[in-house]
Amino acid sequence: MKLIARVGFFLLIGAIAVWFFLVRQSGTQRYTAGLEEGLKEKLAAEEIVLRGFSRQKGEFYISRFAMTGGEKTFFSSMEIRNLKCRIGLLNAFTKEWDPGLIQISRADVDLRAGADSKEAAESMAKVLFQETGRLKLDAFDVKDMTLRWGYSERTRGTIVGSKMRVQRVADKWKLVFRGGTFSQNWLKRLAIEELIVVFGKDGIVFEKAVFKKGQGYVSLTDLKVIAGERPDVTGKMNLRKMDVSGMVPVAARNFIEGTVSGEFKVFGSTNSSEGIGYEGDVVLNGEDVLVLRDRVHLLRALSVVDAFNNYRRLNFKEGVFHLKTHGGKLEVTNLDMKAGDLFSMKGNMKVRLPTEEEAKNLTTEGQAEPDSDAILSDEELEGRINLSLANAAKDTSGKGGIGFEKSADDSLFARLGVSIENRALEEQGAERLSRTLRYEGEYTISLPKEAFARSPQLAEMYPLDTDSGRIAMKVPIEGVLYDLTIKQAEEIYKKGTR
């Protein structure tokens, strides 16, 4: 018995000594440096900084760490806040460490859109699906997750402020997002109802994707991203009573409102200059309404010269058009819509980025001024961006939140702070760019036969079509949004009288 007691006492003293050793070592610079090197190797990071590492009361804790990645890994930059998990007293000496659910308060990750070579693609897959040795990684929980991908306006997408749960399923990872917003291409800031993504070495599968905008929904079905140097995207997108404010260029929200429904094909690549595209038919069958407002110069002129009708708001409740967006262009073709007996329109239109020469002419010649009651003015844009930057730049002392550090030094944290500012400014610039987009095409509109009854010159210029009993007008579409139809409107003002 005395021998057993002595052995027990010896083991107790040994355990206490080991405990003191682990506690003391966990706070040393040497231990932290070793942890940084381990993470850097496993994640193929180019640079890593770790702060606030500790282990106490059975918990492993890192207050903050940041990394930058190169061609061999899946991210360009990453910052993690308040990571904690379970750790046993003697995990340093056991064969396996099971941390259980790894909890993170906030993560901000810039994903690489793809690889530049076959070797780089294989390296990225190796990092994501490597064996973790004695460390058992099965589940992560992130309270505030932000993901960004794409290197241009055509490919750029984000998930912002979402709750994310990650689970290992066999040799794959399953990600579940709830809350926050999703943006991709011309779909902007859709509220995430539920997003379930499974990714493995062969690519990514969207098991469920439901987003909301206003009273409408967007769902993705059979959506896949096939792994490779240029990841191919294929699938379908269904819109149900989708608010067009989340689909059209920001500047166009002054001109059109309402909801649409339709089924679209999704195609393209996250790692190409053309980006991801959508194509399909939009059908107005009574449930949806598109409203065209008299911000269009021609409609305002018609309201002045037509003594019997008003064109301030045209409610289109029936019709169809084909919509395609890809490679920085948006095409509306085979459009045929009616606003009751008041107004109908048919035709095609394309929206594209300006050429260098056109952009130069805009800056020297100017363009029609936006309406003062614009839905999203420059001041509102700047206010929103400044607010996001203020949140991102909060002090890291624990009193001001968990935002990115704003300092004059050249540390990795400081550089990431500058990076998020640049991304916000890019977003602001992209929304302002929507005012310089070029519109091209032609529509044929029809008006009631009495529209020009009080305007003889207009009645002569636009005679009544005897077959339809209506007045037909060709409307050329050319130029930037705020200049569209302005010349035709001026001519109608000049020739029309009440």
Short mmCIF file of C-alpha atoms in Angstrom, two decimals:
data_model
loop_
_atom_site.label_atom_id
_atom_site.label_comp_id
_atom_site.label_asym_id
_atom_site.label_seq_id
_atom_site.Cartn_x
_atom_site.Cartn_y
_atom_site.Cartn_z
CA MET A 1 0.00 0.00 0.00
CA LYS A 2 2.85 2.36 0.88
CA LEU A 3 4.42 1.64 -2.52
CA ILE A 4 1.14 2.42 -4.29
CA ALA A 5 0.79 5.63 -2.26
CA ARG A 6 4.32 6.68 -3.15
CA VAL A 7 3.76 5.96 -6.85
CA GLY A 8 0.46 7.89 -6.74
CA PHE A 9 2.12 10.80 -4.99
CA PHE A 10 4.93 10.76 -7.55
CA LEU A 11 2.43 10.79 -10.45
CA LEU A 12 0.51 13.65 -8.84
CA ILE A 13 3.69 15.72 -8.47
CA GLY A 14 4.62 14.85 -12.06
CA ALA A 15 1.21 15.89 -13.39
CA ILE A 16 1.41 19.20 -11.53
CA ALA A 17 4.89 19.80 -12.91
CA VAL A 18 3.74 19.02 -16.47
CA TRP A 19 0.72 21.30 -16.01
CA PHE A 20 2.93 24.20 -14.87
CA PHE A 21 5.28 23.51 -17.78
CA LEU A 22 2.48 23.57 -20.37
CA VAL A 23 0.90 26.71 -18.95
CA ARG A 24 4.24 28.52 -18.87
CA GLN A 25 5.24 27.33 -22.33
CA SER A 26 1.87 28.27 -23.93
CA GLY A 27 2.49 31.94 -23.25
CA THR A 28 6.09 32.11 -24.45
CA GLN A 29 7.22 33.73 -27.68
CA ARG A 30 8.97 30.51 -28.64
CA TYR A 31 5.78 28.47 -28.32
CA THR A 32 3.79 31.06 -30.30
CA ALA A 33 6.45 31.13 -33.03
CA GLY A 34 6.31 27.35 -33.28
CA LEU A 35 2.53 27.46 -33.63
CA GLU A 36 2.81 30.12 -36.34
CA GLU A 37 5.30 28.00 -38.29
CA GLY A 38 3.03 24.97 -38.02
CA LEU A 39 0.00 26.87 -39.34
CA LYS A 40 2.09 28.46 -42.07
CA GLU A 41 3.26 25.07 -43.28
CA LYS A 42 -0.13 23.35 -43.10
CA LEU A 43 -2.03 26.16 -44.87
CA ALA A 44 0.78 27.03 -47.32
CA ALA A 45 0.66 30.63 -46.11
CA GLU A 46 3.25 33.18 -47.18
CA GLU A 47 2.99 35.29 -44.04
CA ILE A 48 1.30 34.77 -40.67
CA VAL A 49 0.91 36.76 -37.47
CA LEU A 50 -0.63 35.32 -34.29
CA ARG A 51 -1.64 37.26 -31.18
CA GLY A 52 -3.23 36.50 -27.85
CA PHE A 53 -2.54 32.76 -27.64
CA SER A 54 -3.34 30.99 -24.38
CA ARG A 55 -4.58 27.71 -22.92
CA GLN A 56 -6.38 27.58 -19.62
CA LYS A 57 -9.27 25.79 -17.93
CA GLY A 58 -9.34 23.16 -20.65
CA GLU A 59 -9.60 25.70 -23.49
CA PHE A 60 -7.23 26.59 -26.31
CA TYR A 61 -7.64 30.26 -27.29
CA ILE A 62 -6.27 32.60 -29.98
CA SER A 63 -7.56 36.16 -29.88
CA ARG A 64 -6.45 37.02 -33.38
CA PHE A 65 -4.39 35.79 -36.29
CA ALA A 66 -3.94 36.84 -39.89
CA MET A 67 -2.41 35.19 -42.94
CA THR A 68 -1.66 35.89 -46.57
CA GLY A 69 -1.60 33.11 -49.14
CA GLY A 70 0.02 32.62 -52.51
CA GLU A 71 -0.55 30.38 -55.52
CA LYS A 72 -0.31 27.16 -53.51
CA THR A 73 -3.30 27.72 -51.24
CA PHE A 74 -7.01 28.54 -51.47
CA PHE A 75 -6.97 32.05 -50.00
CA SER A 76 -5.32 35.39 -50.70
CA SER A 77 -5.76 36.75 -47.19
CA MET A 78 -7.47 35.66 -43.99
CA GLU A 79 -8.14 37.11 -40.56
CA ILE A 80 -9.63 35.11 -37.69
CA ARG A 81 -10.92 36.54 -34.39
CA ASN A 82 -11.42 34.84 -31.03
CA LEU A 83 -10.82 31.20 -31.88
CA LYS A 84 -11.35 28.74 -29.06
CA CYS A 85 -11.71 25.00 -28.66
CA ARG A 86 -11.27 22.19 -26.17
CA ILE A 87 -7.81 20.95 -25.11
CA GLY A 88 -6.82 18.39 -22.51
CA LEU A 89 -4.06 18.78 -19.95
CA LEU A 90 -1.82 16.16 -21.57
CA ASN A 91 -2.82 16.60 -25.23
CA ALA A 92 0.77 17.50 -26.00
CA PHE A 93 1.77 13.91 -25.16
CA THR A 94 -1.23 11.93 -26.46
CA LYS A 95 -1.60 10.36 -29.88
CA GLU A 96 -4.72 12.37 -30.79
CA TRP A 97 -6.14 15.77 -29.97
CA ASP A 98 -9.88 16.12 -30.48
CA PRO A 99 -10.72 19.83 -30.06
CA GLY A 100 -14.44 19.25 -30.62
CA LEU A 101 -16.35 22.18 -32.09
CA ILE A 102 -13.93 24.99 -32.96
CA GLN A 103 -15.67 28.31 -32.30
CA ILE A 104 -14.74 31.57 -34.04
CA SER A 105 -16.38 34.93 -33.41
CA ARG A 106 -15.42 36.46 -36.74
CA ALA A 107 -13.61 35.47 -39.93
CA ASP A 108 -12.80 37.48 -43.03
CA VAL A 109 -11.40 35.51 -45.98
CA ASP A 110 -10.45 36.48 -49.53
CA LEU A 111 -10.68 33.30 -51.62
CA ARG A 112 -8.63 32.69 -54.72
CA ALA A 113 -10.88 32.50 -57.79
CA GLY A 114 -8.92 29.57 -59.23
CA ALA A 115 -5.43 28.40 -60.09
CA ASP A 116 -2.98 29.61 -62.71
CA SER A 117 -1.72 26.12 -63.51
CA LYS A 118 -2.47 22.44 -62.98
CA GLU A 119 0.23 22.26 -60.31
CA ALA A 120 -1.28 25.20 -58.42
CA ALA A 121 -4.74 23.58 -58.55
CA GLU A 122 -3.34 20.35 -57.11
CA SER A 123 -1.55 22.28 -54.37
CA MET A 124 -4.76 24.09 -53.39
CA ALA A 125 -6.61 20.78 -53.14
CA LYS A 126 -3.79 19.34 -51.03
CA VAL A 127 -4.11 22.16 -48.50
CA LEU A 128 -7.89 21.82 -48.23
CA PHE A 129 -8.02 18.04 -47.95
CA GLN A 130 -4.74 17.17 -46.25
CA GLU A 131 -4.41 14.75 -43.36
CA THR A 132 -4.15 16.64 -40.08
CA GLY A 133 -2.16 13.99 -38.22
CA ARG A 134 -3.05 13.62 -34.56
CA LEU A 135 -5.24 16.72 -34.68
CA LYS A 136 -8.86 15.72 -35.32
CA LEU A 137 -10.72 18.47 -37.17
CA ASP A 138 -14.44 17.81 -37.67
CA ALA A 139 -16.47 20.98 -37.07
CA PHE A 140 -16.18 24.78 -37.06
CA ASP A 141 -18.70 27.41 -36.05
CA VAL A 142 -18.26 31.06 -37.16
CA LYS A 143 -20.67 33.67 -35.80
CA ASP A 144 -19.75 36.37 -38.34
CA MET A 145 -18.36 35.08 -41.64
CA THR A 146 -17.31 37.18 -44.62
CA LEU A 147 -16.06 35.55 -47.82
CA ARG A 148 -14.92 37.30 -50.98
CA TRP A 149 -13.94 35.91 -54.38
CA GLY A 150 -13.27 37.12 -57.92
CA TYR A 151 -10.69 39.59 -59.17
CA SER A 152 -12.88 41.90 -61.29
CA GLU A 153 -16.35 43.40 -61.30
CA ARG A 154 -17.49 40.61 -63.66
CA THR A 155 -16.31 37.82 -61.35
CA ARG A 156 -16.55 39.43 -57.92
CA GLY A 157 -18.85 37.89 -55.30
CA THR A 158 -19.30 38.05 -51.54
CA ILE A 159 -20.95 36.50 -48.53
CA VAL A 160 -21.07 39.10 -45.76
CA GLY A 161 -22.02 38.81 -42.09
CA SER A 162 -23.34 35.24 -42.23
CA LYS A 163 -23.38 32.52 -39.56
CA MET A 164 -21.41 29.54 -40.85
CA ARG A 165 -21.19 25.95 -39.63
CA VAL A 166 -18.54 23.69 -41.20
CA GLN A 167 -18.59 19.89 -40.82
CA ARG A 168 -16.40 17.17 -42.23
CA VAL A 169 -18.40 14.58 -44.18
CA ALA A 170 -16.17 11.65 -45.17
CA ASP A 171 -13.48 13.22 -47.38
CA LYS A 172 -15.45 16.41 -48.03
CA TRP A 173 -16.45 19.56 -46.18
CA LYS A 174 -20.03 20.72 -45.72
CA LEU A 175 -20.72 24.42 -45.17
CA VAL A 176 -24.06 25.76 -43.93
CA PHE A 177 -24.73 29.53 -44.05
CA ARG A 178 -27.67 31.35 -42.49
CA GLY A 179 -28.23 35.09 -42.37
CA GLY A 180 -26.04 37.75 -43.91
CA THR A 181 -26.03 38.72 -47.58
CA PHE A 182 -24.92 37.18 -50.87
CA SER A 183 -23.76 39.05 -53.99
CA GLN A 184 -22.59 37.79 -57.36
CA ASN A 185 -22.39 39.68 -60.62
CA TRP A 186 -25.61 41.74 -60.97
CA LEU A 187 -27.33 40.03 -58.03
CA LYS A 188 -26.59 42.41 -55.16
CA ARG A 189 -27.00 41.97 -51.40
CA LEU A 190 -29.53 39.15 -51.36
CA ALA A 191 -30.48 38.06 -47.85
CA ILE A 192 -29.34 34.47 -47.20
CA GLU A 193 -32.22 32.28 -46.05
CA GLU A 194 -30.19 29.07 -46.26
CA LEU A 195 -27.10 28.10 -48.19
CA ILE A 196 -25.67 24.57 -48.00
CA VAL A 197 -22.46 23.87 -49.90
CA VAL A 198 -20.43 20.66 -50.10
CA PHE A 199 -16.95 20.78 -51.58
CA GLY A 200 -14.43 18.07 -52.30
CA LYS A 201 -11.42 17.52 -54.52
CA ASP A 202 -13.63 17.36 -57.63
CA GLY A 203 -15.38 20.67 -57.00
CA ILE A 204 -18.29 22.33 -55.21
CA VAL A 205 -21.96 21.32 -55.11
CA PHE A 206 -24.70 23.65 -53.87
CA GLU A 207 -27.14 21.30 -52.12
CA LYS A 208 -29.49 24.14 -51.22
CA ALA A 209 -29.38 27.86 -51.93
CA VAL A 210 -32.30 30.15 -51.10
CA PHE A 211 -31.96 33.93 -51.00
CA LYS A 212 -34.47 36.71 -50.41
CA LYS A 213 -34.88 40.25 -51.68
CA GLY A 214 -37.93 42.14 -50.47
CA GLN A 215 -40.86 39.75 -50.81
CA GLY A 216 -39.18 37.70 -53.53
CA TYR A 217 -36.89 34.68 -53.58
CA VAL A 218 -33.94 33.38 -55.57
CA SER A 219 -33.07 29.69 -55.50
CA LEU A 220 -30.16 27.84 -57.11
CA THR A 221 -30.59 24.24 -58.24
CA ASP A 222 -28.12 21.72 -59.70
CA LEU A 223 -25.39 24.32 -59.26
CA LYS A 224 -21.86 22.97 -59.45
CA VAL A 225 -18.37 24.41 -59.62
CA ILE A 226 -16.04 21.91 -61.29
CA ALA A 227 -12.51 22.05 -59.89
CA GLY A 228 -9.60 23.01 -62.12
CA GLU A 229 -7.43 25.86 -63.32
CA ARG A 230 -10.58 27.63 -64.58
CA PRO A 231 -13.43 26.35 -62.40
CA ASP A 232 -16.51 25.89 -64.60
CA VAL A 233 -19.87 26.91 -63.13
CA THR A 234 -23.09 25.21 -64.27
CA GLY A 235 -26.60 25.15 -62.86
CA LYS A 236 -30.01 26.81 -62.77
CA MET A 237 -31.38 29.85 -61.01
CA ASN A 238 -35.07 30.40 -60.29
CA LEU A 239 -36.49 33.84 -59.55
CA ARG A 240 -39.87 34.29 -57.86
CA LYS A 241 -41.22 37.81 -57.48
CA MET A 242 -37.66 39.07 -57.39
CA ASP A 243 -37.26 42.79 -56.68
CA VAL A 244 -35.49 44.28 -59.71
CA SER A 245 -33.57 46.66 -57.44
CA GLY A 246 -31.30 43.71 -56.68
CA MET A 247 -30.73 42.99 -60.37
CA VAL A 248 -30.31 46.23 -62.33
CA PRO A 249 -27.40 48.71 -62.25
CA VAL A 250 -27.68 51.08 -59.30
CA ALA A 251 -28.35 54.13 -61.46
CA ALA A 252 -31.25 52.35 -63.21
CA ARG A 253 -33.21 52.05 -59.96
CA ASN A 254 -34.49 55.57 -60.61
CA PHE A 255 -36.11 54.39 -63.82
CA ILE A 256 -37.58 50.97 -63.16
CA GLU A 257 -39.07 49.10 -60.22
CA GLY A 258 -41.21 46.04 -59.54
CA THR A 259 -40.71 42.28 -59.49
CA VAL A 260 -39.95 39.54 -62.02
CA SER A 261 -39.96 35.74 -62.15
CA GLY A 262 -38.16 33.30 -64.40
CA GLU A 263 -35.75 30.40 -64.76
CA PHE A 264 -32.16 31.03 -65.81
CA LYS A 265 -29.16 28.99 -66.86
CA VAL A 266 -25.98 29.73 -64.88
CA PHE A 267 -22.67 29.37 -66.72
CA GLY A 268 -19.11 30.70 -66.89
CA SER A 269 -16.06 30.58 -64.63
CA THR A 270 -14.86 32.30 -61.48
CA ASN A 271 -11.36 32.51 -62.95
CA SER A 272 -11.92 34.12 -66.36
CA SER A 273 -12.28 37.65 -67.68
CA GLU A 274 -15.91 36.94 -68.72
CA GLY A 275 -16.94 35.81 -65.24
CA ILE A 276 -20.22 34.09 -64.39
CA GLY A 277 -23.26 34.57 -66.64
CA TYR A 278 -27.02 34.10 -66.47
CA GLU A 279 -29.49 33.56 -69.31
CA GLY A 280 -33.23 32.93 -69.43
CA ASP A 281 -36.76 34.21 -70.09
CA VAL A 282 -38.71 36.57 -67.86
CA VAL A 283 -42.49 36.21 -68.15
CA LEU A 284 -45.01 38.68 -66.75
CA ASN A 285 -48.21 36.73 -66.17
CA GLY A 286 -50.15 38.88 -63.72
CA GLU A 287 -48.29 38.03 -60.52
CA ASP A 288 -45.37 40.34 -61.30
CA VAL A 289 -45.42 43.99 -62.33
CA LEU A 290 -42.65 46.07 -63.88
CA VAL A 291 -43.04 49.82 -63.46
CA LEU A 292 -41.31 52.20 -65.87
CA ARG A 293 -41.12 55.71 -64.44
CA ASP A 294 -41.03 59.04 -66.26
CA ARG A 295 -37.37 59.52 -65.45
CA VAL A 296 -37.20 58.45 -69.10
CA HIS A 297 -37.26 61.78 -70.97
CA LEU A 298 -39.61 60.51 -73.67
CA LEU A 299 -42.30 59.49 -71.18
CA ARG A 300 -42.19 62.88 -69.51
CA ALA A 301 -42.58 64.60 -72.89
CA LEU A 302 -45.53 62.38 -73.84
CA SER A 303 -47.31 63.32 -70.61
CA VAL A 304 -46.97 66.99 -71.60
CA VAL A 305 -48.29 66.73 -75.18
CA ASP A 306 -50.98 64.07 -74.66
CA ALA A 307 -54.08 65.80 -73.28
CA PHE A 308 -55.87 62.53 -72.53
CA ASN A 309 -53.29 60.17 -71.00
CA ASN A 310 -50.56 60.18 -68.38
CA TYR A 311 -47.25 58.31 -68.74
CA ARG A 312 -45.69 59.03 -65.35
CA ARG A 313 -45.88 55.39 -64.28
CA LEU A 314 -46.32 52.59 -66.78
CA ASN A 315 -47.40 49.34 -65.12
CA PHE A 316 -46.44 46.37 -67.30
CA LYS A 317 -48.41 43.32 -66.15
CA GLU A 318 -48.08 41.11 -69.21
CA GLY A 319 -45.24 40.33 -71.55
CA VAL A 320 -41.97 38.49 -71.99
CA PHE A 321 -38.29 39.17 -72.67
CA HIS A 322 -35.04 37.21 -72.85
CA LEU A 323 -32.29 38.29 -70.48
CA LYS A 324 -28.59 37.44 -70.70
CA THR A 325 -25.63 38.83 -68.78
CA HIS A 326 -22.03 37.74 -69.32
CA GLY A 327 -18.64 39.29 -69.93
CA GLY A 328 -19.63 42.71 -68.62
CA LYS A 329 -22.70 42.96 -70.88
CA LEU A 330 -26.42 42.74 -70.24
CA GLU A 331 -28.71 41.94 -73.18
CA VAL A 332 -32.51 42.26 -73.28
CA THR A 333 -33.88 40.67 -76.45
CA ASN A 334 -37.28 39.72 -77.89
CA LEU A 335 -38.99 42.10 -75.49
CA ASP A 336 -42.77 42.35 -75.92
CA MET A 337 -44.62 44.01 -73.02
CA LYS A 338 -47.93 45.79 -72.49
CA ALA A 339 -49.13 48.31 -69.94
CA GLY A 340 -52.83 47.71 -70.58
CA ASP A 341 -54.24 49.72 -73.50
CA LEU A 342 -52.06 52.71 -72.68
CA PHE A 343 -48.63 51.60 -73.83
CA SER A 344 -46.81 48.69 -75.42
CA MET A 345 -43.19 48.19 -76.44
CA LYS A 346 -41.17 45.71 -78.49
CA GLY A 347 -37.49 45.48 -79.29
CA ASN A 348 -33.95 44.73 -78.15
CA MET A 349 -31.34 46.48 -76.03
CA LYS A 350 -27.76 45.89 -74.89
CA VAL A 351 -25.94 47.43 -71.91
CA ARG A 352 -22.14 47.45 -71.93
CA LEU A 353 -19.13 49.10 -70.36
CA PRO A 354 -17.86 52.24 -72.09
CA THR A 355 -14.78 52.13 -74.28
CA GLU A 356 -11.75 54.17 -73.23
CA GLU A 357 -12.68 56.87 -75.76
CA GLU A 358 -16.30 57.00 -74.56
CA ALA A 359 -15.21 57.23 -70.94
CA LYS A 360 -12.85 60.09 -71.83
CA ASN A 361 -15.65 61.94 -73.64
CA LEU A 362 -17.90 61.59 -70.61
CA THR A 363 -15.37 63.32 -68.39
CA THR A 364 -14.78 66.17 -70.85
CA GLU A 365 -18.31 66.71 -72.19
CA GLY A 366 -20.34 65.72 -69.16
CA GLN A 367 -23.76 64.06 -69.24
CA ALA A 368 -27.33 64.78 -68.19
CA GLU A 369 -27.54 65.33 -64.45
CA PRO A 370 -29.16 62.58 -62.38
CA ASP A 371 -32.50 63.41 -60.79
CA SER A 372 -32.20 65.04 -57.39
CA ASP A 373 -34.36 62.37 -55.80
CA ALA A 374 -32.10 59.53 -56.96
CA ILE A 375 -32.72 56.30 -55.14
CA LEU A 376 -29.02 55.97 -54.29
CA SER A 377 -27.05 59.21 -54.46
CA ASP A 378 -23.28 59.69 -54.19
CA GLU A 379 -23.73 60.94 -50.63
CA GLU A 380 -25.67 57.83 -49.68
CA LEU A 381 -23.04 55.63 -51.30
CA GLU A 382 -20.24 57.40 -49.46
CA GLY A 383 -22.14 57.29 -46.19
CA ARG A 384 -22.67 53.56 -46.49
CA ILE A 385 -19.03 52.94 -47.40
CA ASN A 386 -17.77 55.21 -44.59
CA LEU A 387 -19.97 53.39 -42.10
CA SER A 388 -18.53 50.02 -43.14
CA LEU A 389 -15.02 51.42 -42.90
CA ALA A 390 -15.72 52.85 -39.45
CA ASN A 391 -16.90 49.44 -38.28
CA ALA A 392 -13.87 47.80 -39.84
CA ALA A 393 -11.45 50.22 -38.21
CA LYS A 394 -12.61 49.93 -34.61
CA ASP A 395 -9.93 49.75 -31.95
CA THR A 396 -8.66 46.30 -31.11
CA SER A 397 -8.09 46.94 -27.42
CA GLY A 398 -11.31 45.18 -26.53
CA LYS A 399 -13.24 48.40 -25.94
CA GLY A 400 -14.11 49.17 -29.53
CA GLY A 401 -15.08 45.85 -31.04
CA ILE A 402 -13.25 43.39 -33.21
CA GLY A 403 -12.62 45.31 -36.42
CA PHE A 404 -9.47 45.53 -38.47
CA GLU A 405 -6.58 47.50 -37.04
CA LYS A 406 -5.93 51.02 -38.31
CA SER A 407 -2.33 51.99 -37.66
CA ALA A 408 0.62 53.70 -39.30
CA ASP A 409 2.89 50.65 -39.14
CA ASP A 410 3.49 48.08 -41.84
CA SER A 411 2.26 45.05 -39.90
CA LEU A 412 0.14 42.40 -41.57
CA PHE A 413 -2.91 43.53 -39.58
CA ALA A 414 -2.41 47.11 -40.75
CA ARG A 415 -2.07 46.01 -44.36
CA LEU A 416 -5.26 43.96 -44.13
CA GLY A 417 -6.96 47.07 -42.76
CA VAL A 418 -5.90 48.97 -45.88
CA SER A 419 -7.04 46.05 -48.02
CA ILE A 420 -10.60 46.15 -46.70
CA GLU A 421 -10.70 49.90 -47.34
CA ASN A 422 -9.63 49.29 -50.92
CA ARG A 423 -12.35 46.67 -51.39
CA ALA A 424 -14.97 49.09 -50.07
CA LEU A 425 -13.74 51.81 -52.42
CA GLU A 426 -13.85 49.35 -55.32
CA GLU A 427 -17.49 48.65 -54.49
CA GLN A 428 -18.25 52.36 -54.42
CA GLY A 429 -16.45 52.84 -57.73
CA ALA A 430 -18.38 49.96 -59.32
CA GLU A 431 -21.70 51.50 -58.33
CA ARG A 432 -20.68 54.88 -59.72
CA LEU A 433 -19.54 53.11 -62.88
CA SER A 434 -23.17 52.10 -63.46
CA ARG A 435 -23.84 55.72 -64.45
CA THR A 436 -21.36 55.46 -67.32
CA LEU A 437 -22.72 52.23 -68.84
CA ARG A 438 -23.66 52.48 -72.52
CA TYR A 439 -27.15 51.53 -73.71
CA GLU A 440 -27.73 50.50 -77.34
CA GLY A 441 -30.78 49.24 -79.21
CA GLU A 442 -34.21 50.18 -80.51
CA TYR A 443 -37.79 49.80 -79.32
CA THR A 444 -41.08 50.23 -81.11
CA ILE A 445 -43.75 51.68 -78.84
CA SER A 446 -47.47 52.09 -79.48
CA LEU A 447 -49.77 54.76 -78.06
CA PRO A 448 -53.56 55.28 -78.02
CA LYS A 449 -54.94 56.81 -81.23
CA GLU A 450 -55.90 60.05 -79.45
CA ALA A 451 -52.40 60.68 -78.05
CA PHE A 452 -51.57 63.45 -80.56
CA ALA A 453 -55.10 64.68 -81.22
CA ARG A 454 -54.15 68.16 -79.96
CA SER A 455 -50.74 68.17 -81.71
CA PRO A 456 -51.10 68.32 -85.53
CA GLN A 457 -47.36 68.29 -86.22
CA LEU A 458 -46.85 65.18 -84.10
CA ALA A 459 -49.89 63.52 -85.67
CA GLU A 460 -48.30 64.10 -89.07
CA MET A 461 -44.89 62.85 -87.91
CA TYR A 462 -46.35 59.75 -86.25
CA PRO A 463 -49.47 58.77 -88.23
CA LEU A 464 -52.10 56.33 -87.02
CA ASP A 465 -51.58 52.71 -88.03
CA THR A 466 -54.89 51.67 -89.58
CA ASP A 467 -54.35 47.97 -88.93
CA SER A 468 -53.82 48.28 -85.16
CA GLY A 469 -55.70 51.53 -84.61
CA ARG A 470 -52.74 52.85 -82.62
CA ILE A 471 -49.80 55.23 -83.06
CA ALA A 472 -46.43 53.52 -83.56
CA MET A 473 -43.10 55.19 -82.75
CA LYS A 474 -39.54 54.02 -83.29
CA VAL A 475 -37.43 54.84 -80.22
CA PRO A 476 -33.65 54.58 -80.72
CA ILE A 477 -31.66 53.72 -77.58
CA GLU A 478 -28.12 55.08 -77.55
CA GLY A 479 -25.88 56.61 -74.92
CA VAL A 480 -25.66 56.73 -71.14
CA LEU A 481 -28.75 56.18 -69.00
CA TYR A 482 -29.55 59.78 -68.13
CA ASP A 483 -29.30 60.88 -71.79
CA LEU A 484 -31.54 58.17 -73.27
CA THR A 485 -34.35 59.48 -75.55
CA ILE A 486 -33.50 63.10 -74.69
CA LYS A 487 -33.24 64.23 -78.35
CA GLN A 488 -36.55 62.61 -79.28
CA ALA A 489 -38.17 64.13 -76.20
CA GLU A 490 -36.92 67.62 -77.14
CA GLU A 491 -38.41 67.22 -80.61
CA ILE A 492 -41.77 66.22 -79.15
CA TYR A 493 -41.74 69.22 -76.80
CA LYS A 494 -40.97 71.46 -79.78
CA LYS A 495 -43.68 70.14 -82.10
CA GLY A 496 -46.33 69.26 -79.54
CA THR A 497 -48.98 71.63 -78.18
CA ARG A 498 -51.85 71.20 -75.77
#
